[in-house]
Amino acid sequence: MTENEDQVAGLLLAAGGGRRLGGRPKALLEHRGHPLVEHAVAVLRAAGCARVHVVLGARAADVRARAALDGCVLVDNPDWEQGMGSSLRTGLDSLAGTGARAALVSLVDQPGIGAQAMARVRAGYRDETSLVSATYAGVRGHPVLLGAAHWPGIAATATGDRGARAYLRENADRITLVECADVAQPYDIDTEADLVHLE
């Protein structure tokens, strides 16, 4: 593992309860014969993240029991029902003191975003001041790479389901944009109708 590899940690937000999916946690939805959370971890690893932190929330004990997450740091977010913002804060907090200088943040419910897009965004890393975002036909989306210098500011503004959106909007001129529409599809698995995307 090169030093650069160790500096960018994967941060997977997988705490959602799937409220619009009848309360099925998104982490446990099946995709290609495995829970979605396993698939998402494999994508981060394939993109070059040796360290992967996974934020769990809804039915965390079931996820731990049913998903093979060996080698990951599993982080429980007791406030997961407050939305993605609390999971992002919990995840960034778990990376403090690990030596990670940036977090490559991905969402468990976006299986259409594979290792190619993740690796492209990760390649935008320069140092702890980096801010990098995938775009799809010019529209910002996930994954995002958040340099450690920005974590306190992001944590201060990550509320509800907004995650880093407010902080990124305020710092739009500092973001390196990486077009990924040619290699990924940024759909979310939010409703029953979205389940068609799972294989």
mmCIF file of C-alpha atoms in Angstrom:
data_model
loop_
_atom_site.group_PDB
_atom_site.id
_atom_site.type_symbol
_atom_site.label_atom_id
_atom_site.label_comp_id
_atom_site.label_asym_id
_atom_site.label_seq_id
_atom_site.Cartn_x
_atom_site.Cartn_y
_atom_site.Cartn_z
ATOM 1 C CA MET A 1 0.000 0.000 0.000
ATOM 2 C CA THR A 2 1.518 3.319 -1.031
ATOM 3 C CA GLU A 3 1.312 6.284 1.289
ATOM 4 C CA ASN A 4 -1.100 7.999 -1.107
ATOM 5 C CA GLU A 5 -3.410 4.977 -1.001
ATOM 6 C CA ASP A 6 -3.656 5.137 2.755
ATOM 7 C CA GLN A 7 -4.434 8.845 2.786
ATOM 8 C CA VAL A 8 -7.837 8.485 1.110
ATOM 9 C CA ALA A 9 -10.291 6.437 3.158
ATOM 10 C CA GLY A 10 -13.568 5.119 1.804
ATOM 11 C CA LEU A 11 -16.602 6.296 3.781
ATOM 12 C CA LEU A 12 -19.798 4.395 3.025
ATOM 13 C CA LEU A 13 -23.065 5.804 4.365
ATOM 14 C CA ALA A 14 -25.305 2.765 4.893
ATOM 15 C CA ALA A 15 -27.544 3.717 7.817
ATOM 16 C CA GLY A 16 -30.833 4.432 6.025
ATOM 17 C CA GLY A 17 -33.994 2.664 7.094
ATOM 18 C CA GLY A 18 -35.654 2.531 3.669
ATOM 19 C CA ARG A 19 -38.776 4.321 4.882
ATOM 20 C CA ARG A 20 -40.210 4.422 1.336
ATOM 21 C CA LEU A 21 -39.283 0.767 0.869
ATOM 22 C CA GLY A 22 -41.566 -0.450 3.643
ATOM 23 C CA GLY A 23 -38.855 -0.101 6.264
ATOM 24 C CA ARG A 24 -36.325 -2.417 4.611
ATOM 25 C CA PRO A 25 -32.809 -1.186 5.386
ATOM 26 C CA LYS A 26 -31.075 -0.320 2.132
ATOM 27 C CA ALA A 27 -27.844 -1.963 3.290
ATOM 28 C CA LEU A 28 -29.560 -5.383 3.199
ATOM 29 C CA LEU A 29 -31.269 -5.132 -0.209
ATOM 30 C CA GLU A 30 -29.959 -7.919 -2.461
ATOM 31 C CA HIS A 31 -27.823 -7.016 -5.488
ATOM 32 C CA ARG A 32 -26.013 -9.664 -7.550
ATOM 33 C CA GLY A 33 -26.511 -12.201 -4.772
ATOM 34 C CA HIS A 34 -25.105 -10.082 -1.952
ATOM 35 C CA PRO A 35 -26.393 -7.390 0.390
ATOM 36 C CA LEU A 36 -26.034 -3.943 -1.162
ATOM 37 C CA VAL A 37 -23.614 -2.898 1.586
ATOM 38 C CA GLU A 38 -21.162 -5.647 0.541
ATOM 39 C CA HIS A 39 -21.356 -4.516 -3.076
ATOM 40 C CA ALA A 40 -20.702 -0.882 -2.097
ATOM 41 C CA VAL A 41 -17.665 -1.824 0.017
ATOM 42 C CA ALA A 42 -16.242 -3.884 -2.861
ATOM 43 C CA VAL A 43 -16.613 -0.884 -5.189
ATOM 44 C CA LEU A 44 -14.687 1.403 -2.806
ATOM 45 C CA ARG A 45 -11.942 -1.204 -2.455
ATOM 46 C CA ALA A 46 -11.740 -1.692 -6.225
ATOM 47 C CA ALA A 47 -11.342 2.090 -6.548
ATOM 48 C CA GLY A 48 -8.249 1.926 -4.349
ATOM 49 C CA CYS A 49 -9.507 2.608 -0.824
ATOM 50 C CA ALA A 50 -7.604 0.289 1.514
ATOM 51 C CA ARG A 51 -9.377 1.682 4.602
ATOM 52 C CA VAL A 52 -13.185 1.621 4.484
ATOM 53 C CA HIS A 53 -15.435 2.915 7.254
ATOM 54 C CA VAL A 54 -19.115 1.901 7.048
ATOM 55 C CA VAL A 55 -21.741 3.906 8.936
ATOM 56 C CA LEU A 56 -24.617 1.672 10.059
ATOM 57 C CA GLY A 57 -27.955 2.656 11.554
ATOM 58 C CA ALA A 58 -31.224 0.894 10.752
ATOM 59 C CA ARG A 59 -31.095 -2.729 11.971
ATOM 60 C CA ALA A 60 -27.332 -2.445 12.445
ATOM 61 C CA ALA A 61 -27.167 -5.807 14.246
ATOM 62 C CA ASP A 62 -28.837 -7.544 11.265
ATOM 63 C CA VAL A 63 -26.438 -5.880 8.854
ATOM 64 C CA ARG A 64 -23.440 -6.995 10.929
ATOM 65 C CA ALA A 65 -24.824 -10.544 11.062
ATOM 66 C CA ARG A 66 -25.769 -10.895 7.387
ATOM 67 C CA ALA A 67 -23.141 -8.913 5.489
ATOM 68 C CA ALA A 68 -19.491 -9.934 5.072
ATOM 69 C CA LEU A 69 -17.731 -6.708 6.010
ATOM 70 C CA ASP A 70 -14.371 -8.126 7.073
ATOM 71 C CA GLY A 71 -11.642 -5.540 7.317
ATOM 72 C CA CYS A 72 -14.066 -2.622 7.438
ATOM 73 C CA VAL A 73 -14.423 -0.305 10.408
ATOM 74 C CA LEU A 74 -18.119 -0.465 11.327
ATOM 75 C CA VAL A 75 -19.454 2.689 12.925
ATOM 76 C CA ASP A 76 -22.892 2.843 14.554
ATOM 77 C CA ASN A 77 -24.883 6.046 14.152
ATOM 78 C CA PRO A 78 -27.487 6.071 16.952
ATOM 79 C CA ASP A 79 -29.064 9.177 15.376
ATOM 80 C CA TRP A 80 -29.473 7.684 11.889
ATOM 81 C CA GLU A 81 -33.178 8.597 11.806
ATOM 82 C CA GLN A 82 -32.184 12.265 11.710
ATOM 83 C CA GLY A 83 -30.931 11.751 8.163
ATOM 84 C CA MET A 84 -27.786 11.530 6.105
ATOM 85 C CA GLY A 85 -26.194 14.558 7.775
ATOM 86 C CA SER A 86 -25.823 12.741 11.083
ATOM 87 C CA SER A 87 -24.307 9.708 9.340
ATOM 88 C CA LEU A 88 -21.791 11.883 7.521
ATOM 89 C CA ARG A 89 -20.800 13.592 10.791
ATOM 90 C CA THR A 90 -20.474 10.208 12.529
ATOM 91 C CA GLY A 91 -18.375 8.816 9.685
ATOM 92 C CA LEU A 92 -16.007 11.774 9.482
ATOM 93 C CA ASP A 93 -15.645 11.706 13.251
ATOM 94 C CA SER A 94 -14.639 8.023 13.060
ATOM 95 C CA LEU A 95 -11.844 8.919 10.625
ATOM 96 C CA ALA A 96 -10.291 11.533 12.914
ATOM 97 C CA GLY A 97 -6.944 10.315 14.196
ATOM 98 C CA THR A 98 -6.609 7.507 11.612
ATOM 99 C CA GLY A 99 -4.132 9.372 9.423
ATOM 100 C CA ALA A 100 -6.673 9.689 6.615
ATOM 101 C CA ARG A 101 -6.323 13.034 4.857
ATOM 102 C CA ALA A 102 -9.469 12.705 2.757
ATOM 103 C CA ALA A 103 -12.696 10.691 2.679
ATOM 104 C CA LEU A 104 -14.192 9.291 -0.522
ATOM 105 C CA VAL A 105 -17.883 9.341 0.406
ATOM 106 C CA SER A 106 -20.340 6.970 -1.246
ATOM 107 C CA LEU A 107 -23.974 6.067 -0.604
ATOM 108 C CA VAL A 108 -25.113 2.476 -0.193
ATOM 109 C CA ASP A 109 -28.184 2.979 -2.397
ATOM 110 C CA GLN A 110 -26.358 3.959 -5.617
ATOM 111 C CA PRO A 111 -25.241 0.651 -7.180
ATOM 112 C CA GLY A 112 -25.097 2.261 -10.615
ATOM 113 C CA ILE A 113 -21.927 4.088 -9.548
ATOM 114 C CA GLY A 114 -19.073 1.631 -9.910
ATOM 115 C CA ALA A 115 -15.347 1.505 -9.341
ATOM 116 C CA GLN A 116 -14.482 3.494 -12.480
ATOM 117 C CA ALA A 117 -16.351 6.591 -11.309
ATOM 118 C CA MET A 118 -15.068 6.159 -7.742
ATOM 119 C CA ALA A 119 -11.479 5.875 -8.968
ATOM 120 C CA ARG A 120 -11.865 8.964 -11.155
ATOM 121 C CA VAL A 121 -13.016 11.078 -8.225
ATOM 122 C CA ARG A 122 -10.369 9.577 -5.949
ATOM 123 C CA ALA A 123 -7.697 10.490 -8.509
ATOM 124 C CA GLY A 124 -8.589 14.157 -7.945
ATOM 125 C CA TYR A 125 -7.063 13.975 -4.460
ATOM 126 C CA ARG A 126 -4.066 16.265 -3.951
ATOM 127 C CA ASP A 127 -3.940 16.943 -0.200
ATOM 128 C CA GLU A 128 -6.191 17.586 2.808
ATOM 129 C CA THR A 129 -7.596 20.739 1.169
ATOM 130 C CA SER A 130 -9.012 18.766 -1.793
ATOM 131 C CA LEU A 131 -12.723 18.885 -2.636
ATOM 132 C CA VAL A 132 -13.711 16.681 -5.586
ATOM 133 C CA SER A 133 -17.165 15.781 -6.889
ATOM 134 C CA ALA A 134 -18.508 13.523 -9.601
ATOM 135 C CA THR A 135 -20.800 15.210 -12.074
ATOM 136 C CA TYR A 136 -23.371 13.685 -14.384
ATOM 137 C CA ALA A 137 -23.932 15.791 -17.497
ATOM 138 C CA GLY A 138 -22.643 18.707 -15.431
ATOM 139 C CA VAL A 139 -24.839 18.077 -12.374
ATOM 140 C CA ARG A 140 -22.954 17.406 -9.135
ATOM 141 C CA GLY A 141 -23.538 14.056 -7.447
ATOM 142 C CA HIS A 142 -21.738 11.236 -5.648
ATOM 143 C CA PRO A 143 -19.137 10.168 -4.924
ATOM 144 C CA VAL A 144 -17.496 13.191 -3.349
ATOM 145 C CA LEU A 145 -13.986 13.401 -1.956
ATOM 146 C CA LEU A 146 -13.726 15.565 1.139
ATOM 147 C CA GLY A 147 -10.268 16.632 2.293
ATOM 148 C CA ALA A 148 -9.718 16.541 6.060
ATOM 149 C CA ALA A 149 -9.238 20.306 6.240
ATOM 150 C CA HIS A 150 -12.934 20.629 5.365
ATOM 151 C CA TRP A 151 -14.318 18.077 7.835
ATOM 152 C CA PRO A 152 -15.014 20.525 10.697
ATOM 153 C CA GLY A 153 -16.874 22.887 8.345
ATOM 154 C CA ILE A 154 -18.856 20.025 6.832
ATOM 155 C CA ALA A 155 -19.749 18.609 10.259
ATOM 156 C CA ALA A 156 -21.012 22.032 11.342
ATOM 157 C CA THR A 157 -23.416 22.286 8.381
ATOM 158 C CA ALA A 158 -24.441 18.633 7.827
ATOM 159 C CA THR A 159 -28.022 18.457 9.061
ATOM 160 C CA GLY A 160 -31.100 16.465 8.095
ATOM 161 C CA ASP A 161 -30.735 14.774 4.718
ATOM 162 C CA ARG A 162 -28.403 17.392 3.335
ATOM 163 C CA GLY A 163 -25.025 15.853 4.113
ATOM 164 C CA ALA A 164 -22.267 18.044 2.716
ATOM 165 C CA ARG A 165 -24.518 19.860 0.234
ATOM 166 C CA ALA A 166 -24.615 23.223 2.036
ATOM 167 C CA TYR A 167 -20.860 23.269 2.581
ATOM 168 C CA LEU A 168 -20.148 22.302 -1.021
ATOM 169 C CA ARG A 169 -22.487 25.021 -2.278
ATOM 170 C CA GLU A 170 -20.612 27.626 -0.209
ATOM 171 C CA ASN A 171 -17.281 26.351 -1.545
ATOM 172 C CA ALA A 172 -18.343 25.635 -5.126
ATOM 173 C CA ASP A 173 -15.399 27.539 -6.600
ATOM 174 C CA ARG A 174 -12.948 25.209 -4.807
ATOM 175 C CA ILE A 175 -14.436 21.918 -6.066
ATOM 176 C CA THR A 176 -12.714 19.889 -8.762
ATOM 177 C CA LEU A 177 -15.501 18.484 -10.954
ATOM 178 C CA VAL A 178 -15.051 15.057 -12.548
ATOM 179 C CA GLU A 179 -17.530 14.038 -15.261
ATOM 180 C CA CYS A 180 -18.679 10.430 -14.780
ATOM 181 C CA ALA A 181 -21.847 10.093 -16.874
ATOM 182 C CA ASP A 182 -19.988 7.948 -19.407
ATOM 183 C CA VAL A 183 -19.164 5.272 -16.801
ATOM 184 C CA ALA A 184 -21.899 5.478 -14.137
ATOM 185 C CA GLN A 185 -25.597 6.076 -13.491
ATOM 186 C CA PRO A 186 -26.403 8.049 -10.328
ATOM 187 C CA TYR A 187 -29.878 6.694 -9.560
ATOM 188 C CA ASP A 188 -30.910 6.071 -5.922
ATOM 189 C CA ILE A 189 -32.803 3.042 -4.618
ATOM 190 C CA ASP A 190 -35.471 4.978 -2.735
ATOM 191 C CA THR A 191 -38.840 3.466 -3.671
ATOM 192 C CA GLU A 192 -40.318 0.133 -4.716
ATOM 193 C CA ALA A 193 -40.145 1.270 -8.360
ATOM 194 C CA ASP A 194 -36.365 1.763 -8.039
ATOM 195 C CA LEU A 195 -35.855 -1.921 -7.171
ATOM 196 C CA VAL A 196 -35.773 -2.686 -10.912
ATOM 197 C CA HIS A 197 -32.168 -1.431 -10.861
ATOM 198 C CA LEU A 198 -31.065 -4.271 -8.586
ATOM 199 C CA GLU A 199 -29.765 -7.418 -10.265
#
